[in-house]
Amino acid sequence: MTIFWAAISAILVFYFRESIKLAHQQRNVTSKLDAYLVHWSLKIIEGNDSDFKLSSVGLRWAEKHEKCNSIEEILKINEEFKDKLQEMKSELFLNGAFEEMISNANQKMKDSELSSEQIYKMISEYRRDFIDGKLYPSDNDLSVLSPTTTRLAISLKLNIISLLEGLIMLLVKIEKDPNQMKSKDELFELYVCWLKIVRDKQLLIKSNRELLSQGVFSIACGNFVSGL
C-alpha cells in the first residue's frame, strides 16, 4: 500500500511540474501574441476616421461573439453578420466609402515613393514571414494555449494570410489593367476578410489579458485540474 501511494504521489508531482512548465510556455506565447495585437490595434486607432468606421463593424462582431456561450451561437452570429454585410455592400459603394479608402491607399502608396513591384515584393515577404512564424507565433507555439484561444489565434493568422494573398492578386491585376481597382466584388471580399481579422484580434486581446492577469501558479493549477 505504501508503494502504491508513493507511486500516486510521484505521478501527481510529475503532472504538477509539467503543469508549471506549460504555464510558463502559455504566458510566454501569450505575451508575444499580445504584443503583436496591441501594435495592430494602435495602427487602427492611428488611422483616419473613415478607416476606423469601416473597422468598427468588426468590433461589433467581436462584441456579439463575447456574449455567446456555445459554438452553435457563434455560428448563428456569423450567419447573421454574413447577411448583414451583404445588405451593407450596396450602401458602402453608394456612399463612396470604398472610393475614399482606395483614394487614401493610393495617396499612401505615392507618399511612400515605392513602385508597384516593390510593394508586391514587400507584401509577399510579409506573407512569407507570417507563414514561417517570424511575425506571428507558429502553430506549434499556439498549440500550448487553450483550444478556444488556439482556434482564434490560428483563425486570425489564416485571415491575415488570405488578406495578403488577396492584395497580391489585386496588385497583379491592377498592374495589367488599372480599371481592376473598380472590381467591387473583390474589394468587398477583402473588406470582409479585414473585418474577420478585426473581430478575431479583439477577441484574442481579451482572452490574452485574462490569462496574463493570472500568475504562473494559478495557471498551473488550472492546467493540473484539467489534466493538462
C-alpha positions as MATLAB code, in Angstrom:
seq = 'MTIFWAAISAILVFYFRESIKLAHQQRNVTSKLDAYLVHWSLKIIEGNDSDFKLSSVGLRWAEKHEKCNSIEEILKINEEFKDKLQEMKSELFLNGAFEEMISNANQKMKDSELSSEQIYKMISEYRRDFIDGKLYPSDNDLSVLSPTTTRLAISLKLNIISLLEGLIMLLVKIEKDPNQMKSKDELFELYVCWLKIVRDKQLLIKSNRELLSQGVFSIACGNFVSGL';
ca = [
       0.000    0.000    0.000;
       2.872    2.358    0.831;
       4.395    1.703   -2.597;
       1.010    2.407   -4.208;
       0.641    5.832   -2.547;
       4.282    6.625   -3.273;
       3.647    5.904   -6.961;
       0.496    8.067   -6.946;
       2.392   10.916   -5.257;
       5.202   10.672   -7.818;
       2.697   10.825  -10.680;
       0.937   13.855   -9.159;
       4.252   15.654   -8.609;
       5.226   14.917  -12.227;
       1.904   16.243  -13.573;
       2.071   19.388  -11.479;
       5.656   20.028  -12.557;
       4.556   19.658  -16.183;
       1.620   21.983  -15.441;
       4.015   24.675  -14.223;
       6.199   24.186  -17.305;
       3.137   24.515  -19.538;
       2.007   27.617  -17.629;
       5.356   29.331  -18.342;
       5.037   28.433  -22.037;
       1.476   29.749  -22.154;
       2.471   33.085  -20.609;
       5.439   33.459  -22.964;
       3.401   32.726  -26.107;
       0.514   34.895  -24.907;
       2.844   37.820  -24.143;
       4.348   37.605  -27.620;
       0.929   37.341  -29.260;
      -0.448   40.219  -27.179;
       2.429   42.487  -28.228;
       1.567   41.963  -31.911;
      -2.157   42.511  -31.312;
      -1.678   45.740  -29.340;
       0.607   47.076  -32.088;
      -2.075   46.406  -34.721;
      -4.761   47.967  -32.500;
      -2.744   51.176  -32.253;
      -2.361   51.189  -36.033;
      -6.153   51.120  -36.384;
      -6.612   53.931  -33.854;
      -3.921   55.998  -35.567;
      -5.641   55.595  -38.961;
      -8.042   58.159  -40.370;
     -11.699   58.338  -39.353;
     -13.025   56.565  -42.457;
     -10.743   53.545  -41.894;
     -11.821   53.350  -38.246;
     -15.513   53.460  -39.187;
     -15.014   50.621  -41.655;
     -13.236   48.600  -38.944;
     -15.930   49.283  -36.328;
     -18.175   46.617  -37.879;
     -15.569   44.016  -36.921;
     -15.501   45.376  -33.369;
     -19.284   44.970  -33.075;
     -18.931   41.445  -34.466;
     -16.444   40.657  -31.686;
     -18.819   42.071  -29.046;
     -21.550   39.697  -30.245;
     -19.133   36.747  -30.063;
     -18.207   37.606  -26.475;
     -21.836   37.064  -25.422;
     -22.010   33.581  -26.993;
     -21.937   30.527  -24.731;
     -21.682   27.778  -27.363;
     -20.288   27.087  -30.829;
     -23.869   26.966  -32.130;
     -24.463   30.549  -31.005;
     -21.180   31.651  -32.627;
     -22.164   30.041  -35.945;
     -25.557   31.731  -35.736;
     -23.952   35.146  -35.137;
     -21.588   34.573  -38.074;
     -24.538   33.829  -40.363;
     -26.358   36.944  -39.139;
     -23.314   39.118  -39.856;
     -22.864   37.460  -43.240;
     -26.408   38.501  -44.186;
     -25.918   41.961  -42.675;
     -22.701   42.519  -44.654;
     -24.464   41.665  -47.892;
     -27.067   44.308  -47.045;
     -24.265   46.800  -46.362;
     -22.487   46.041  -49.629;
     -24.525   48.330  -51.883;
     -24.668   51.075  -49.274;
     -20.876   51.103  -48.830;
     -20.296   51.599  -52.538;
     -23.121   54.087  -52.960;
     -21.923   56.422  -50.194;
     -18.367   56.359  -51.534;
     -16.785   54.673  -48.500;
     -14.634   52.364  -50.607;
     -13.688   55.098  -53.043;
     -12.386   57.144  -50.119;
     -10.460   54.152  -48.755;
      -8.933   53.484  -52.200;
      -8.022   57.147  -52.551;
      -6.281   57.082  -49.147;
      -4.442   53.880  -50.105;
      -3.285   55.404  -53.390;
      -2.065   58.513  -51.588;
      -0.100   56.419  -49.086;
       1.474   54.493  -51.961;
       2.508   57.747  -53.634;
       3.873   59.156  -50.375;
       5.927   56.008  -49.835;
       7.567   56.524  -53.245;
       7.604   52.764  -53.763;
       6.929   51.157  -57.123;
       4.176   48.567  -57.629;
       6.864   45.902  -57.924;
       8.433   46.936  -54.607;
       5.045   46.915  -52.848;
       4.254   43.494  -54.344;
       7.595   42.158  -53.087;
       7.076   43.695  -49.642;
       3.602   42.144  -49.227;
       4.887   38.767  -50.485;
       7.720   38.818  -47.927;
       5.284   39.891  -45.209;
       3.045   36.924  -46.072;
       6.007   34.520  -46.021;
       7.129   35.848  -42.616;
       3.641   35.169  -41.221;
       3.679   31.606  -42.535;
       7.223   30.984  -41.228;
       6.365   32.326  -37.753;
       8.644   35.372  -37.924;
       5.842   37.908  -37.439;
       3.433   35.693  -35.517;
       3.714   32.697  -33.152;
       3.940   29.386  -35.018;
       1.075   26.869  -34.929;
       3.262   24.678  -32.710;
       3.695   27.545  -30.209;
      -0.024   28.342  -30.277;
      -0.913   24.717  -29.513;
       0.080   25.195  -25.836;
      -2.838   27.619  -25.357;
      -6.417   26.620  -24.593;
      -8.376   25.062  -27.515;
     -10.561   28.184  -27.854;
      -7.612   30.586  -27.868;
      -5.642   28.378  -30.263;
      -8.599   28.279  -32.650;
      -8.943   32.062  -32.548;
      -5.214   32.677  -32.985;
      -4.946   30.328  -35.977;
      -8.136   31.788  -37.490;
      -6.593   35.268  -37.212;
      -3.347   34.076  -38.808;
      -5.154   32.421  -41.730;
      -7.327   35.500  -42.317;
      -4.251   37.752  -42.372;
      -2.562   35.438  -44.897;
      -5.753   35.378  -47.006;
      -5.904   39.191  -46.959;
      -2.254   39.476  -48.037;
      -2.809   36.938  -50.818;
      -5.873   38.905  -51.959;
      -3.866   42.130  -52.022;
      -1.118   40.461  -54.076;
      -3.647   39.207  -56.630;
      -5.294   42.627  -56.797;
      -1.954   44.369  -57.324;
      -1.128   41.999  -60.183;
      -4.493   42.717  -61.839;
      -4.180   46.467  -61.327;
      -0.733   46.439  -62.906;
      -2.216   44.769  -66.006;
      -5.347   46.910  -66.009;
      -5.805   49.930  -63.664;
      -9.598   49.623  -64.011;
      -9.441   46.437  -61.946;
      -9.452   48.702  -58.896;
     -13.148   49.194  -59.641;
     -13.888   45.490  -59.176;
     -16.397   45.826  -56.354;
     -16.804   42.135  -55.546;
     -13.079   41.574  -54.992;
     -12.771   44.709  -52.882;
     -15.732   43.642  -50.778;
     -14.236   40.168  -50.210;
     -11.045   41.813  -48.950;
     -13.132   44.063  -46.694;
     -14.951   41.061  -45.168;
     -11.590   39.358  -44.610;
     -10.358   42.520  -42.862;
     -13.438   42.533  -40.601;
     -12.734   38.925  -39.588;
      -9.194   39.994  -38.670;
     -10.512   42.866  -36.532;
     -13.037   40.504  -34.896;
     -10.523   37.761  -34.037;
      -7.914   40.302  -32.915;
     -10.343   41.914  -30.481;
     -11.429   38.558  -29.036;
      -7.814   37.448  -28.652;
      -6.822   40.625  -26.822;
      -9.496   39.961  -24.200;
      -8.502   36.279  -23.902;
      -4.820   37.204  -23.577;
      -5.458   39.777  -20.855;
      -7.430   37.238  -18.830;
      -4.524   34.773  -18.912;
      -1.818   37.411  -18.313;
      -3.725   38.695  -15.272;
      -3.078   35.319  -13.598;
       0.169   34.189  -12.018;
       2.078   31.100  -13.153;
       0.923   29.108  -10.097;
      -2.747   29.926  -10.784;
      -2.433   28.941  -14.450;
      -0.569   25.763  -13.438;
      -3.379   24.787  -11.048;
      -5.883   25.238  -13.851;
      -3.768   23.045  -16.142;
      -3.398   20.443  -13.421;
      -7.134   20.251  -12.729;
      -7.959   19.993  -16.439;
      -5.471   17.102  -16.730;
      -3.052   19.042  -18.966;
];
